[in-house]
Coordinates of C-alpha atoms in Angstrom, one line a residue:
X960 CA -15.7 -10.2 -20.1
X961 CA -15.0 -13.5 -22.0
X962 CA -12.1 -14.9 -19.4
X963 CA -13.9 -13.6 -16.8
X964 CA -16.5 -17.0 -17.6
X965 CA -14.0 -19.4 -19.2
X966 CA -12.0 -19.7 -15.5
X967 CA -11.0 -23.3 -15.3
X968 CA -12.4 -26.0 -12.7
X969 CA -8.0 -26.2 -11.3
X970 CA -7.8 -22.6 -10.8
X971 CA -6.7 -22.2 -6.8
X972 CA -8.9 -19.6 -5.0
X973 CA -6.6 -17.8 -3.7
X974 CA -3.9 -14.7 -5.1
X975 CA -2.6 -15.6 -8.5
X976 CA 0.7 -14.4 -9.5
X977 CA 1.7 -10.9 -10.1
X978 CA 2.5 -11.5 -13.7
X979 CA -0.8 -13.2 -14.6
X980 CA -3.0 -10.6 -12.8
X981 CA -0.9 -7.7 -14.2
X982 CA -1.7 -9.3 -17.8
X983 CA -5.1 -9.9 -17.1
X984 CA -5.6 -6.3 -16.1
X985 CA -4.4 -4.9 -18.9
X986 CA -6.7 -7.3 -21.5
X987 CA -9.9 -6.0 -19.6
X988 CA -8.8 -2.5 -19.8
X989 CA -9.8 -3.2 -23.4
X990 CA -13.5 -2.5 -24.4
X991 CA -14.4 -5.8 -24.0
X992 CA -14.0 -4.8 -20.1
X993 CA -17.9 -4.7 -19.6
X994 CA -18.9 -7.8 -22.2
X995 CA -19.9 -11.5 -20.8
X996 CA -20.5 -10.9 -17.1
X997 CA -24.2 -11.4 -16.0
X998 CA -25.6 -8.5 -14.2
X999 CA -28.1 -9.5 -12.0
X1000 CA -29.6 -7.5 -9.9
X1001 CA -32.8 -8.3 -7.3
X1002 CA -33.6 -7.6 -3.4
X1003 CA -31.8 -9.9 -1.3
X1004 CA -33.1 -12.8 0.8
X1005 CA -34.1 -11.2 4.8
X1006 CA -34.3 -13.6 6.9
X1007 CA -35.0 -13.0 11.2
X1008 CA -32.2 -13.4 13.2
X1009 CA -31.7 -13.9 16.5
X1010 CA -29.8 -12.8 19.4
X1011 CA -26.6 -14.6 20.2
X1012 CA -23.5 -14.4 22.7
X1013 CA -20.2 -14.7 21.7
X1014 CA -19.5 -17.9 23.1
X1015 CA -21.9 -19.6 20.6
X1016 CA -19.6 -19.5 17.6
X1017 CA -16.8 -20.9 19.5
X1018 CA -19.4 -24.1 20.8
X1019 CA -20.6 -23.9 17.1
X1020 CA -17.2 -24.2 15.8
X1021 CA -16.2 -26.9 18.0
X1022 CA -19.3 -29.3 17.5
X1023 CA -19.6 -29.1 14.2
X1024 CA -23.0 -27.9 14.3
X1025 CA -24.6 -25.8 12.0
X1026 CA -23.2 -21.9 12.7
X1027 CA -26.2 -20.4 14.3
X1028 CA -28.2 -17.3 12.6
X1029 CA -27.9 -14.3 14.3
X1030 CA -27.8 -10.3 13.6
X1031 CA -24.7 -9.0 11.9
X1032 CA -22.4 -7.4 14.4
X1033 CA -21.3 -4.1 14.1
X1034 CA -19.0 -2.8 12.2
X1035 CA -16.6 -0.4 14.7
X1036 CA -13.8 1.8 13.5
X1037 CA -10.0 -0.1 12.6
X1038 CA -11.8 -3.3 13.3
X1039 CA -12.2 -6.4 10.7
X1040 CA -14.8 -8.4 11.2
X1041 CA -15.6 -12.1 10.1
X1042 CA -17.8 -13.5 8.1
X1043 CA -19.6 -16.7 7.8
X1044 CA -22.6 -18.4 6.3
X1045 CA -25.6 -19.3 8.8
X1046 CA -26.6 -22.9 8.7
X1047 CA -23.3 -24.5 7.6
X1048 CA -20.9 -25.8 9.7
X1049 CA -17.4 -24.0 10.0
X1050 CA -15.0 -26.9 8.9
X1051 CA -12.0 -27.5 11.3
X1052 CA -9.2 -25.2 10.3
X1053 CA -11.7 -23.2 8.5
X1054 CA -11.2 -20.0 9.5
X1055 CA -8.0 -17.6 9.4
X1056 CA -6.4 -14.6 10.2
X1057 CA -3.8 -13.3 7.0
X1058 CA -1.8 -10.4 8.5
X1059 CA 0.3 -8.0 6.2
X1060 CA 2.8 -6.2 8.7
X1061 CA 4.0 -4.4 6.3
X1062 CA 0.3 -3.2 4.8
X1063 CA 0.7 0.2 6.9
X1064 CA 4.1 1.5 5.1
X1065 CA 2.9 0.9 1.6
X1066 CA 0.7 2.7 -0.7
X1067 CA -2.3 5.0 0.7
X1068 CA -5.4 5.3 -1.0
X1069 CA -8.3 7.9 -1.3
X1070 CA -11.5 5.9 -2.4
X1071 CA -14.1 8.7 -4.0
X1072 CA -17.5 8.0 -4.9
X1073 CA -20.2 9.9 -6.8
X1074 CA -23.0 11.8 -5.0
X1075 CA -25.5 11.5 -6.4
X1076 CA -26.4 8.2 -5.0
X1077 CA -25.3 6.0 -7.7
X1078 CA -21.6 5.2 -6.1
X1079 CA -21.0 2.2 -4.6
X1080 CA -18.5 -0.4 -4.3
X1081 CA -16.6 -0.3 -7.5
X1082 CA -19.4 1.4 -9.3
X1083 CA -19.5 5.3 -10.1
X1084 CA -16.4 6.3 -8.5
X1085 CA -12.3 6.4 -8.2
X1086 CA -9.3 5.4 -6.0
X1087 CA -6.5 7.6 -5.9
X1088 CA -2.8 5.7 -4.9
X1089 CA 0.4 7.1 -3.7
X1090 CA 2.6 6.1 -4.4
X1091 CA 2.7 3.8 -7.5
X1092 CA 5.4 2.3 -10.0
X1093 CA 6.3 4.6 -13.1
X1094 CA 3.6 4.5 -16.1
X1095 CA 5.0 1.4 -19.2
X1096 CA 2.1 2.7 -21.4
X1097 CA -0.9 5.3 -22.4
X1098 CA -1.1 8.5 -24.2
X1099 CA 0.1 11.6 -22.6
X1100 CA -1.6 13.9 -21.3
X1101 CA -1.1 16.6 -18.6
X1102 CA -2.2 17.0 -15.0
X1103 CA -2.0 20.2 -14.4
X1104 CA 1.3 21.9 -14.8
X1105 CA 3.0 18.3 -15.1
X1106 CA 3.0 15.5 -17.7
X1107 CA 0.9 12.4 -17.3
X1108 CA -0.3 9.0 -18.4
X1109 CA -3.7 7.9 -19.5
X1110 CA -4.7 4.5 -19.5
X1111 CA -7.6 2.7 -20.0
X1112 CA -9.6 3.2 -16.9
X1113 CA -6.5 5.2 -15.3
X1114 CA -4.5 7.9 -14.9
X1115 CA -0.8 8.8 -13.7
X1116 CA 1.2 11.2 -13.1
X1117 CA 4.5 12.4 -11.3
X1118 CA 4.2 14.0 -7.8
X1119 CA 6.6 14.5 -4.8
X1120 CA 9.1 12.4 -6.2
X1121 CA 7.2 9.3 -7.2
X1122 CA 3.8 8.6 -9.4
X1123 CA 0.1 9.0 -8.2
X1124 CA -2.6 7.1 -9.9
X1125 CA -6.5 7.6 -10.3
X1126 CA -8.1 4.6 -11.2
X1127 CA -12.0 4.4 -11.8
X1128 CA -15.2 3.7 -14.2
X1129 CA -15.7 7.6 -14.2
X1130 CA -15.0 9.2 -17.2
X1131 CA -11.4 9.9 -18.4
X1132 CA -12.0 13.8 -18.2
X1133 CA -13.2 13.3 -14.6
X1134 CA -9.8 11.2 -13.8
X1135 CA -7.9 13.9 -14.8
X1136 CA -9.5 16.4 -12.8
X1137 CA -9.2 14.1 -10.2
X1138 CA -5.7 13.7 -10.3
X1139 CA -5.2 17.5 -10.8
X1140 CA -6.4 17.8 -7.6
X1141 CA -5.0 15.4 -5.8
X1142 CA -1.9 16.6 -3.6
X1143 CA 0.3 14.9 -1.8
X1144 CA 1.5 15.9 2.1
X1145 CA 3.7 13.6 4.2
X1146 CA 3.6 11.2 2.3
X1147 CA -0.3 10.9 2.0
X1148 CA -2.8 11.8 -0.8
X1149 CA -5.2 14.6 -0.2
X1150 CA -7.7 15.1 -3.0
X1151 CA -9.5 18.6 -2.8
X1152 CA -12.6 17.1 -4.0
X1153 CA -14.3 18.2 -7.6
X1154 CA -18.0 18.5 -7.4
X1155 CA -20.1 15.5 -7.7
X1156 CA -17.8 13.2 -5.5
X1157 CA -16.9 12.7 -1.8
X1158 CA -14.5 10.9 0.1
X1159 CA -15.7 7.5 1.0
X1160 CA -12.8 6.1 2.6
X1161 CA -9.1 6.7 3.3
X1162 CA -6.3 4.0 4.3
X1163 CA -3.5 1.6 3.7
X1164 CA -3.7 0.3 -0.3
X1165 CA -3.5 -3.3 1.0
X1166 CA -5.4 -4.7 4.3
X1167 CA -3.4 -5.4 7.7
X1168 CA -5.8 -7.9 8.3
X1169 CA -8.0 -10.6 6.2
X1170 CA -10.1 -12.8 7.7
X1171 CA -11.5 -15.4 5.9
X1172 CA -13.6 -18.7 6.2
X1173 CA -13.1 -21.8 3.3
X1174 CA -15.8 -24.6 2.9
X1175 CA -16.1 -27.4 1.2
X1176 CA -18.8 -26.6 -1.8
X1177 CA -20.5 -29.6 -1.4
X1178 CA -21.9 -28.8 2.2
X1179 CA -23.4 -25.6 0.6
X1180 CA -26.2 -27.3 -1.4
X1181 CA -25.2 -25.6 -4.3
X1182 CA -22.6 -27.9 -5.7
X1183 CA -25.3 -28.0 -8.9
X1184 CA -23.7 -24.5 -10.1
X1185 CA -20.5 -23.9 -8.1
X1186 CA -19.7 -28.2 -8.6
X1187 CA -17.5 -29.9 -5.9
X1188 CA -14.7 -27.3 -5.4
X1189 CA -14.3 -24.6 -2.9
X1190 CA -16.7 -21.6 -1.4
X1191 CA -14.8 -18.9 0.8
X1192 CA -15.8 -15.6 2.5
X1193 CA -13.3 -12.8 3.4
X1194 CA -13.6 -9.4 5.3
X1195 CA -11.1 -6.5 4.6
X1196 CA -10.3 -2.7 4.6
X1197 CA -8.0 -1.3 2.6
X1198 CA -8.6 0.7 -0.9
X1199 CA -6.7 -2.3 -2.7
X1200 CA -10.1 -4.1 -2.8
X1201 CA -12.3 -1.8 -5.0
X1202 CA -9.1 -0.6 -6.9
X1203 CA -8.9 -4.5 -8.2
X1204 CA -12.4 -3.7 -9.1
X1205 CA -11.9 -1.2 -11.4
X1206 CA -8.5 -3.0 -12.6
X1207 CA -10.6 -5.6 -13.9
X1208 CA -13.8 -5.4 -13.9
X1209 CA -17.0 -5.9 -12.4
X1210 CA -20.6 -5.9 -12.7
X1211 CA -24.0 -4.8 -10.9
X1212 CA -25.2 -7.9 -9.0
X1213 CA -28.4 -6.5 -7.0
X1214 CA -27.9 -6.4 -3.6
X1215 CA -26.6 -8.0 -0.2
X1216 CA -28.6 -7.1 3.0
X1217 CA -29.3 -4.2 1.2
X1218 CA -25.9 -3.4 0.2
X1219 CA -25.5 -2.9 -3.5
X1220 CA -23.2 -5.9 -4.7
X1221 CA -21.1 -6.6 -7.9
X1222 CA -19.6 -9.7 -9.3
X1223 CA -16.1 -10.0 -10.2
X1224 CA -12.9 -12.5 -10.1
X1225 CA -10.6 -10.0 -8.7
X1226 CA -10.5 -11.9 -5.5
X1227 CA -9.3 -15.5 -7.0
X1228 CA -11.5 -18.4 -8.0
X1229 CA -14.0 -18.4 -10.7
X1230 CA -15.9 -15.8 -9.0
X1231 CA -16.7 -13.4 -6.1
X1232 CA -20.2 -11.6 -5.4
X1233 CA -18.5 -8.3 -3.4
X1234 CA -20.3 -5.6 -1.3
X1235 CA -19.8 -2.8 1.3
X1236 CA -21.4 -3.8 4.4
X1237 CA -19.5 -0.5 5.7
X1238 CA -17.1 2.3 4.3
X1239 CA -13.8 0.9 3.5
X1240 CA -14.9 -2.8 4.4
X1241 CA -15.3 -5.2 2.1
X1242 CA -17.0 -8.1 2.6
X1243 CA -17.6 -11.2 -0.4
X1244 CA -18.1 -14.8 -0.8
X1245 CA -16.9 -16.4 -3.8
X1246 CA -15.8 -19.8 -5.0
X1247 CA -13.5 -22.2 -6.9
X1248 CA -15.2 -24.9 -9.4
X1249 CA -17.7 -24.5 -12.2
X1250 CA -17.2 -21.5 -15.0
X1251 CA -18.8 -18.5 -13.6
X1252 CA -22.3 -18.4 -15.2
X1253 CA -25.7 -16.8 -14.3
X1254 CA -26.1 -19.6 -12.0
X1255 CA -23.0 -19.4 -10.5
X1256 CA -24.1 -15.9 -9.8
X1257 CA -27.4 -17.1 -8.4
X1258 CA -26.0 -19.2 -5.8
X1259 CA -23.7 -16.9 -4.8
X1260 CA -26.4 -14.2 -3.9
X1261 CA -28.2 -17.2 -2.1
X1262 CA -25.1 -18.0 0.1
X1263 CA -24.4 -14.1 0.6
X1264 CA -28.0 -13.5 1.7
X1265 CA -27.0 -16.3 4.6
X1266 CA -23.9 -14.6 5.4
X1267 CA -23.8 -12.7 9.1
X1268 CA -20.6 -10.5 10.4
X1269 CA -18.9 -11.6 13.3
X1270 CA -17.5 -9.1 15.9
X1271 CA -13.8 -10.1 16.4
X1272 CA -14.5 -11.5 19.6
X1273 CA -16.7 -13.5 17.8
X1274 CA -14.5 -14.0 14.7
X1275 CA -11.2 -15.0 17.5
X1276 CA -14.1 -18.0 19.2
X1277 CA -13.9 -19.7 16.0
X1278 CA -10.2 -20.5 16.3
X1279 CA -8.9 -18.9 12.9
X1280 CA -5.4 -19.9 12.4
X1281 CA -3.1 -17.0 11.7
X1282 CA -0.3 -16.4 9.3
X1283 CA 1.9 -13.3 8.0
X1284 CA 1.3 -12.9 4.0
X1285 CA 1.6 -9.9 1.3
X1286 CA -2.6 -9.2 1.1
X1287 CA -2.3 -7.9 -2.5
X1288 CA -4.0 -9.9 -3.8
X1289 CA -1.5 -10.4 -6.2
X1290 CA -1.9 -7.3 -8.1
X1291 CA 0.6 -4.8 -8.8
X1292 CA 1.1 -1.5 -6.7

């Protein structure tokens, strides 16, 4: 994926225009989708961690000490957590809360992944949206007793008085039976499952919530490969996340505390390194300098494997600003 690796040094980390993400998606549907990205792939680095109350990140956060290590908190249903990297200090202002109040009356997704153990995040599976703008392009094709629209990559079609779309690395055939069916009932989309895939996750197309941390690349020690610029993390729900995965494009990247990961720019900057630390959350650090290269790649995994969730609680000690935004990561509906 040639412009995957040729990102610029200037490029802002965060939620590129509509246009330009629209255009680049439809470039990587091309072939070329799966060309130039490193895969990597590797255990992860375990390291102990420790107990620790609440209270710690906020004393962390406001002393400017290195953020403690510590176990991951859990992961509890509706809830976002945060995520930060042990051993660096959180920078003033360096956390926030995005909210998107109107994330809950948009689109719905159904994220499906393969069963025999190969799905993961964006890898070996589909996301089904309702609803979606009318089809510019593809081949047609139907869906069961209607007309559709194949794509590279994706599939849609009319239902209930708008469009559905299946979008996914599975292949085209399997789309369509997807999509065929995929019904729709007030207002949400219910897939009757074809055999070989389950339901991962269900939810709002775009997160409520994103909570994310920025640092200066610099403090990381990896300003070598990811040069002077940024480093962020970000936590969210939503389907939106792996559908921009299969949109444009992502590769293997080994794992993250034992989470299969994959690399990808679909989250601004140069680079992510993305994984699932539980269904329908997505969790990533990523980064705005240097091209993205193998060792771009490589420090990411090192900075991920230092990562640690925060409960909220934990996450609200830090004193994340909070603003209202549009979480779509600039991509089309």
């Amino acid at each position: 994926m040639g412009d995957l690796l040729s990102n610029g040094p200037d490029r802002p980390p965060w939620r590129p225009s509509r246009r330009l993400i629209a255009a680049a998606a439809a470039v990587v549907s091309s072939a070329a989708v799966v060309i130039g990205i490193v895969a990597l792939n590797g255990p992860d680095d375990q390291r102990p961690r420790a107990p620790e109350s609440p209270s710690a990140a906020a004393s962390s956060a406001s002393s400017g000490a290195a953020f403690p290590p510590g176990p991951d908190a859990p992961v509890t249903a509706g809830q976002t957590p945060g995520l930060v990297i042990a051993g660096l200090p959180l920078p003033r202002g360096g956390t926030s809360i995005r909210r998107d109040r109107a994330a809950g009356t948009g689109p719905l997704t159904v994220v499906l992944r393969r069963t025999d153990g190969s799905g993961a995040l964006g890898r070996h599976g589909a996301v089904v949206t309702f609803p979606v703008a009318a089809p510019s392009g593809g081949r047609p094709i139907r869906v069961g007793g209607v007309s559709g629209r194949a794509l590279a990559r994706e599939v849609v079609w009319p239902v209930e008085g708008s469009y559905a779309r299946v979008r996914g690395d599975l292949p085209q055939s399997e789309l369509i039976a997807v999509a065929a069916a995929t019904r729709v009932a007030s207002g949400r989309p219910r897939v009757e499952v074809p055999r070989g895939l389950s339901v991962a996750a269900t939810g709002a197309l775009w997160p409520a919530q994103l909570n994310e941390t920025r640092y200066g690349s610099r403090a990381t020690g990896e300003v070598d490969e990811l040069s002077g610029g940024l480093t962020f993390t970000g936590v969210a729900r939503g389907g939106g996340f792996e559908d921009a995965l299969y949109a444009t494009g992502a590769q293997p990247a080994g794992t993250v505390h034992g989470r299969p990961a994959v690399v990808t720019s679909a989250f601004g900057g140069n680079g992510a390194l993305a994984w699932e630390p539980a269904p329908g959350v997505v969790a990533y650090v990523g980064y705005s300098g240097a091209a993205l290269d193998r060792g771009a790649v490589d420090a990411l995994r090192r900075l991920a494997s230092r990562t640690r969730l925060l409960s909220p609680a934990q996450w609200r000690a830090t004193g994340p600003s909070t603003s209202d935004q549009t979480n779509d990561l600039g991509l089309p509906d």
